[in-house]
């Protein structure tokens, strides 16, 4: 997609030609990669948080993407 907004119901792959933005509370578990061509913004809403569970690996990559 051109731009991807990730919520609690978004399923992988987490890839975007331009931008990835999170919206609301989010828990990342397992091996998770966000890949975007321009930017990745982890932005919880007021009163919520973004959590990465222990033992998980989270990778945010800015590089060309044809999705």
mmCIF file of N, CA and C in Angstrom:
data_model
loop_
_atom_site.group_PDB
_atom_site.id
_atom_site.type_symbol
_atom_site.label_atom_id
_atom_site.label_comp_id
_atom_site.label_asym_id
_atom_site.label_seq_id
_atom_site.Cartn_x
_atom_site.Cartn_y
_atom_site.Cartn_z
ATOM 1 N N UNK A 1 0.833 -1.201 0.000
ATOM 2 C CA UNK A 1 0.000 0.000 0.000
ATOM 3 C C UNK A 1 0.870 1.253 0.000
ATOM 4 N N UNK A 2 0.286 2.380 -0.375
ATOM 5 C CA UNK A 2 1.015 3.654 -0.372
ATOM 6 C C UNK A 2 1.348 4.084 1.051
ATOM 7 N N UNK A 3 0.338 4.053 1.934
ATOM 8 C CA UNK A 3 0.491 4.404 3.344
ATOM 9 C C UNK A 3 -0.276 3.369 4.152
ATOM 10 N N UNK A 4 0.268 2.980 5.293
ATOM 11 C CA UNK A 4 -0.345 1.942 6.110
ATOM 12 C C UNK A 4 -0.507 2.453 7.532
ATOM 13 N N UNK A 5 -1.729 2.359 8.070
ATOM 14 C CA UNK A 5 -1.983 2.665 9.470
ATOM 15 C C UNK A 5 -2.220 1.342 10.186
ATOM 16 N N UNK A 6 -1.408 1.070 11.192
ATOM 17 C CA UNK A 6 -1.488 -0.196 11.909
ATOM 18 C C UNK A 6 -2.312 -0.013 13.179
ATOM 19 N N UNK A 7 -3.321 -0.861 13.337
ATOM 20 C CA UNK A 7 -4.151 -0.898 14.539
ATOM 21 C C UNK A 7 -4.059 -2.311 15.124
ATOM 22 N N UNK A 8 -4.833 -2.575 16.161
ATOM 23 C CA UNK A 8 -4.798 -3.897 16.793
ATOM 24 C C UNK A 8 -5.286 -4.997 15.866
ATOM 25 N N UNK A 9 -5.998 -4.665 14.788
ATOM 26 C CA UNK A 9 -6.535 -5.688 13.885
ATOM 27 C C UNK A 9 -5.751 -5.840 12.584
ATOM 28 N N UNK A 10 -4.723 -5.033 12.369
ATOM 29 C CA UNK A 10 -3.936 -5.109 11.139
ATOM 30 C C UNK A 10 -3.102 -6.391 11.128
ATOM 31 N N UNK A 11 -3.138 -7.090 10.009
ATOM 32 C CA UNK A 11 -2.384 -8.337 9.858
ATOM 33 C C UNK A 11 -1.147 -8.119 8.994
ATOM 34 N N UNK A 12 -0.067 -8.886 9.228
ATOM 35 C CA UNK A 12 1.124 -8.764 8.392
ATOM 36 C C UNK A 12 0.812 -9.120 6.940
ATOM 37 N N UNK A 13 1.650 -8.708 6.004
ATOM 38 C CA UNK A 13 2.927 -8.024 6.205
ATOM 39 C C UNK A 13 2.734 -6.542 6.500
ATOM 40 N N UNK A 14 3.633 -5.987 7.298
ATOM 41 C CA UNK A 14 3.586 -4.570 7.663
ATOM 42 C C UNK A 14 4.551 -3.827 6.743
ATOM 43 N N UNK A 15 4.111 -3.579 5.502
ATOM 44 C CA UNK A 15 4.961 -2.970 4.486
ATOM 45 C C UNK A 15 4.190 -1.876 3.762
ATOM 46 N N UNK A 16 4.905 -0.789 3.453
ATOM 47 C CA UNK A 16 4.283 0.325 2.765
ATOM 48 C C UNK A 16 5.293 1.003 1.849
ATOM 49 N N UNK A 17 4.817 1.474 0.699
ATOM 50 C CA UNK A 17 5.690 2.204 -0.223
ATOM 51 C C UNK A 17 6.186 3.494 0.432
ATOM 52 N N UNK A 18 5.301 4.205 1.167
ATOM 53 C CA UNK A 18 5.669 5.484 1.772
ATOM 54 C C UNK A 18 5.808 5.421 3.289
ATOM 55 N N UNK A 19 4.671 5.430 4.001
ATOM 56 C CA UNK A 19 4.687 5.618 5.453
ATOM 57 C C UNK A 19 3.912 4.539 6.196
ATOM 58 N N UNK A 20 4.396 4.228 7.398
ATOM 59 C CA UNK A 20 3.665 3.388 8.338
ATOM 60 C C UNK A 20 3.448 4.216 9.597
ATOM 61 N N UNK A 21 2.204 4.200 10.101
ATOM 62 C CA UNK A 21 1.857 4.890 11.343
ATOM 63 C C UNK A 21 1.054 3.927 12.202
ATOM 64 N N UNK A 22 1.338 3.896 13.509
ATOM 65 C CA UNK A 22 0.501 3.112 14.408
ATOM 66 C C UNK A 22 -0.601 4.009 14.948
ATOM 67 N N UNK A 23 -1.715 3.397 15.342
ATOM 68 C CA UNK A 23 -2.850 4.162 15.847
ATOM 69 C C UNK A 23 -3.477 3.399 17.005
ATOM 70 N N UNK A 24 -3.406 3.978 18.196
ATOM 71 C CA UNK A 24 -4.010 3.349 19.360
ATOM 72 C C UNK A 24 -3.055 2.427 20.078
ATOM 73 N N UNK A 25 -3.581 1.663 21.034
ATOM 74 C CA UNK A 25 -2.717 0.732 21.767
ATOM 75 C C UNK A 25 -2.262 -0.380 20.834
ATOM 76 N N UNK A 26 -1.059 -0.865 21.063
ATOM 77 C CA UNK A 26 -0.517 -1.896 20.195
ATOM 78 C C UNK A 26 0.439 -2.764 21.000
ATOM 79 N N UNK A 27 0.345 -4.076 20.846
ATOM 80 C CA UNK A 27 1.295 -5.008 21.436
ATOM 81 C C UNK A 27 1.969 -5.765 20.312
ATOM 82 N N UNK A 28 3.288 -5.711 20.299
ATOM 83 C CA UNK A 28 4.085 -6.382 19.282
ATOM 84 C C UNK A 28 4.695 -7.620 19.922
ATOM 85 N N UNK A 29 4.511 -8.772 19.279
ATOM 86 C CA UNK A 29 5.070 -10.005 19.822
ATOM 87 C C UNK A 29 5.699 -10.821 18.706
ATOM 88 N N UNK A 30 6.567 -11.736 19.096
ATOM 89 C CA UNK A 30 7.258 -12.558 18.101
ATOM 90 C C UNK A 30 8.268 -11.742 17.321
ATOM 91 N N UNK A 31 8.593 -12.197 16.136
ATOM 92 C CA UNK A 31 9.495 -11.471 15.245
ATOM 93 C C UNK A 31 8.645 -10.610 14.320
ATOM 94 N N UNK A 32 8.747 -9.299 14.468
ATOM 95 C CA UNK A 32 7.901 -8.374 13.715
ATOM 96 C C UNK A 32 8.762 -7.332 13.018
ATOM 97 N N UNK A 33 8.488 -7.111 11.722
ATOM 98 C CA UNK A 33 9.214 -6.111 10.951
ATOM 99 C C UNK A 33 8.223 -5.133 10.337
ATOM 100 N N UNK A 34 8.509 -3.837 10.506
ATOM 101 C CA UNK A 34 7.800 -2.775 9.795
ATOM 102 C C UNK A 34 8.771 -2.289 8.720
ATOM 103 N N UNK A 35 8.326 -2.243 7.451
ATOM 104 C CA UNK A 35 9.182 -1.777 6.355
ATOM 105 C C UNK A 35 8.437 -0.722 5.563
ATOM 106 N N UNK A 36 9.048 0.468 5.466
ATOM 107 C CA UNK A 36 8.446 1.575 4.731
ATOM 108 C C UNK A 36 9.519 2.306 3.933
ATOM 109 N N UNK A 37 9.082 2.984 2.878
ATOM 110 C CA UNK A 37 10.019 3.704 2.033
ATOM 111 C C UNK A 37 10.439 5.049 2.580
ATOM 112 N N UNK A 38 9.577 5.703 3.390
ATOM 113 C CA UNK A 38 9.861 7.063 3.847
ATOM 114 C C UNK A 38 9.928 7.202 5.365
ATOM 115 N N UNK A 39 8.879 6.735 6.077
ATOM 116 C CA UNK A 39 8.870 6.939 7.529
ATOM 117 C C UNK A 39 8.051 5.870 8.245
ATOM 118 N N UNK A 40 8.401 5.674 9.535
ATOM 119 C CA UNK A 40 7.650 4.809 10.440
ATOM 120 C C UNK A 40 7.435 5.609 11.713
ATOM 121 N N UNK A 41 6.161 5.811 12.078
ATOM 122 C CA UNK A 41 5.821 6.605 13.254
ATOM 123 C C UNK A 41 5.053 5.729 14.239
ATOM 124 N N UNK A 42 5.648 5.481 15.402
ATOM 125 C CA UNK A 42 4.977 4.744 16.470
ATOM 126 C C UNK A 42 4.289 5.772 17.347
ATOM 127 N N UNK A 43 2.978 5.892 17.201
ATOM 128 C CA UNK A 43 2.233 6.978 17.849
ATOM 129 C C UNK A 43 1.012 6.439 18.582
ATOM 130 N N UNK A 44 1.160 6.080 19.860
ATOM 131 C CA UNK A 44 -0.012 5.642 20.609
ATOM 132 C C UNK A 44 -0.967 6.818 20.835
ATOM 133 N N UNK A 45 -2.243 6.515 20.979
ATOM 134 C CA UNK A 45 -3.207 7.567 21.299
ATOM 135 C C UNK A 45 -3.070 7.929 22.775
ATOM 136 N N UNK A 46 -3.644 9.037 23.175
ATOM 137 C CA UNK A 46 -3.567 9.485 24.564
ATOM 138 C C UNK A 46 -4.123 8.404 25.479
ATOM 139 N N UNK A 47 -3.370 8.067 26.514
ATOM 140 C CA UNK A 47 -3.804 7.066 27.476
ATOM 141 C C UNK A 47 -3.521 5.630 27.073
ATOM 142 N N UNK A 48 -2.895 5.424 25.914
ATOM 143 C CA UNK A 48 -2.565 4.062 25.490
ATOM 144 C C UNK A 48 -1.055 3.941 25.327
ATOM 145 N N UNK A 49 -0.595 2.761 24.987
ATOM 146 C CA UNK A 49 0.844 2.560 24.846
ATOM 147 C C UNK A 49 1.137 1.553 23.744
ATOM 148 N N UNK A 50 2.415 1.484 23.396
ATOM 149 C CA UNK A 50 2.906 0.469 22.474
ATOM 150 C C UNK A 50 3.846 -0.413 23.288
ATOM 151 N N UNK A 51 3.569 -1.702 23.317
ATOM 152 C CA UNK A 51 4.364 -2.644 24.107
ATOM 153 C C UNK A 51 4.979 -3.698 23.205
ATOM 154 N N UNK A 52 6.199 -4.085 23.535
ATOM 155 C CA UNK A 52 6.859 -5.188 22.859
ATOM 156 C C UNK A 52 7.075 -6.262 23.913
ATOM 157 N N UNK A 53 6.495 -7.439 23.689
ATOM 158 C CA UNK A 53 6.553 -8.482 24.701
ATOM 159 C C UNK A 53 7.978 -9.006 24.861
ATOM 160 N N UNK A 54 8.340 -9.416 26.090
ATOM 161 C CA UNK A 54 9.687 -9.947 26.330
ATOM 162 C C UNK A 54 10.006 -11.110 25.394
ATOM 163 N N UNK A 55 11.238 -11.133 24.911
ATOM 164 C CA UNK A 55 11.678 -12.182 23.998
ATOM 165 C C UNK A 55 11.349 -11.927 22.541
ATOM 166 N N UNK A 56 10.620 -10.848 22.274
ATOM 167 C CA UNK A 56 10.262 -10.512 20.898
ATOM 168 C C UNK A 56 11.382 -9.730 20.232
ATOM 169 N N UNK A 57 11.372 -9.746 18.907
ATOM 170 C CA UNK A 57 12.323 -8.964 18.122
ATOM 171 C C UNK A 57 11.508 -8.041 17.226
ATOM 172 N N UNK A 58 11.733 -6.720 17.356
ATOM 173 C CA UNK A 58 11.038 -5.728 16.536
ATOM 174 C C UNK A 58 12.066 -4.995 15.691
ATOM 175 N N UNK A 59 11.830 -4.945 14.378
ATOM 176 C CA UNK A 59 12.731 -4.274 13.442
ATOM 177 C C UNK A 59 11.929 -3.278 12.620
ATOM 178 N N UNK A 60 12.378 -2.035 12.593
ATOM 179 C CA UNK A 60 11.764 -0.993 11.752
ATOM 180 C C UNK A 60 12.789 -0.635 10.683
ATOM 181 N N UNK A 61 12.416 -0.843 9.396
ATOM 182 C CA UNK A 61 13.344 -0.614 8.289
ATOM 183 C C UNK A 61 12.802 0.447 7.350
ATOM 184 N N UNK A 62 13.642 1.425 7.033
ATOM 185 C CA UNK A 62 13.328 2.407 5.998
ATOM 186 C C UNK A 62 14.146 2.004 4.782
ATOM 187 N N UNK A 63 13.443 1.464 3.793
ATOM 188 C CA UNK A 63 14.101 1.083 2.552
ATOM 189 C C UNK A 63 13.027 0.903 1.485
ATOM 190 N N UNK A 64 13.443 0.910 0.251
ATOM 191 C CA UNK A 64 12.505 0.784 -0.854
ATOM 192 C C UNK A 64 11.600 -0.427 -0.725
ATOM 193 N N UNK A 65 10.377 -0.242 -1.154
ATOM 194 C CA UNK A 65 9.362 -1.276 -0.979
ATOM 195 C C UNK A 65 8.431 -1.218 -2.199
ATOM 196 N N UNK A 66 8.091 -2.333 -2.794
ATOM 197 C CA UNK A 66 7.234 -2.351 -3.977
ATOM 198 C C UNK A 66 5.824 -2.833 -3.674
ATOM 199 N N UNK A 67 5.327 -2.562 -2.481
ATOM 200 C CA UNK A 67 4.036 -3.114 -2.076
ATOM 201 C C UNK A 67 2.958 -2.084 -2.236
#
